[in-house]
């Protein structure tokens, strides 16, 4: 694997060999990047997903408020 910035071709090659990004979607690969999908959102200790009553409402994050966003994909970065 190359060290440094990976090209689109490099990213796809790593994905095809089961490395770098688990549960990846090739259509989300951009030149030198990958656009990750939102998996789970935690707001005030509650999971916000499709079944949450406020799932389709706009959420305004206030100063000092913390929202945790977990991605759908998992990264497997070399050390």
CSV table of C-alpha atoms in Angstrom, one decimal, residues 41-48 52 65-68:
chain,number,residue,atom,x,y,z
A,41,UNK,CA,-27.0,9.8,15.5
A,42,UNK,CA,-27.1,10.2,19.2
A,43,UNK,CA,-28.8,13.3,20.6
A,44,UNK,CA,-29.1,13.7,24.4
A,45,UNK,CA,-28.4,10.0,24.8
A,46,UNK,CA,-31.2,9.0,22.4
A,47,UNK,CA,-30.7,7.2,19.2
A,48,UNK,CA,-32.1,9.2,16.3
A,52,UNK,CA,-37.5,8.2,16.0
A,65,UNK,CA,-24.2,20.9,22.7
A,66,UNK,CA,-22.8,17.6,21.6
A,67,UNK,CA,-24.2,15.4,19.0
A,68,UNK,CA,-22.5,12.0,18.2
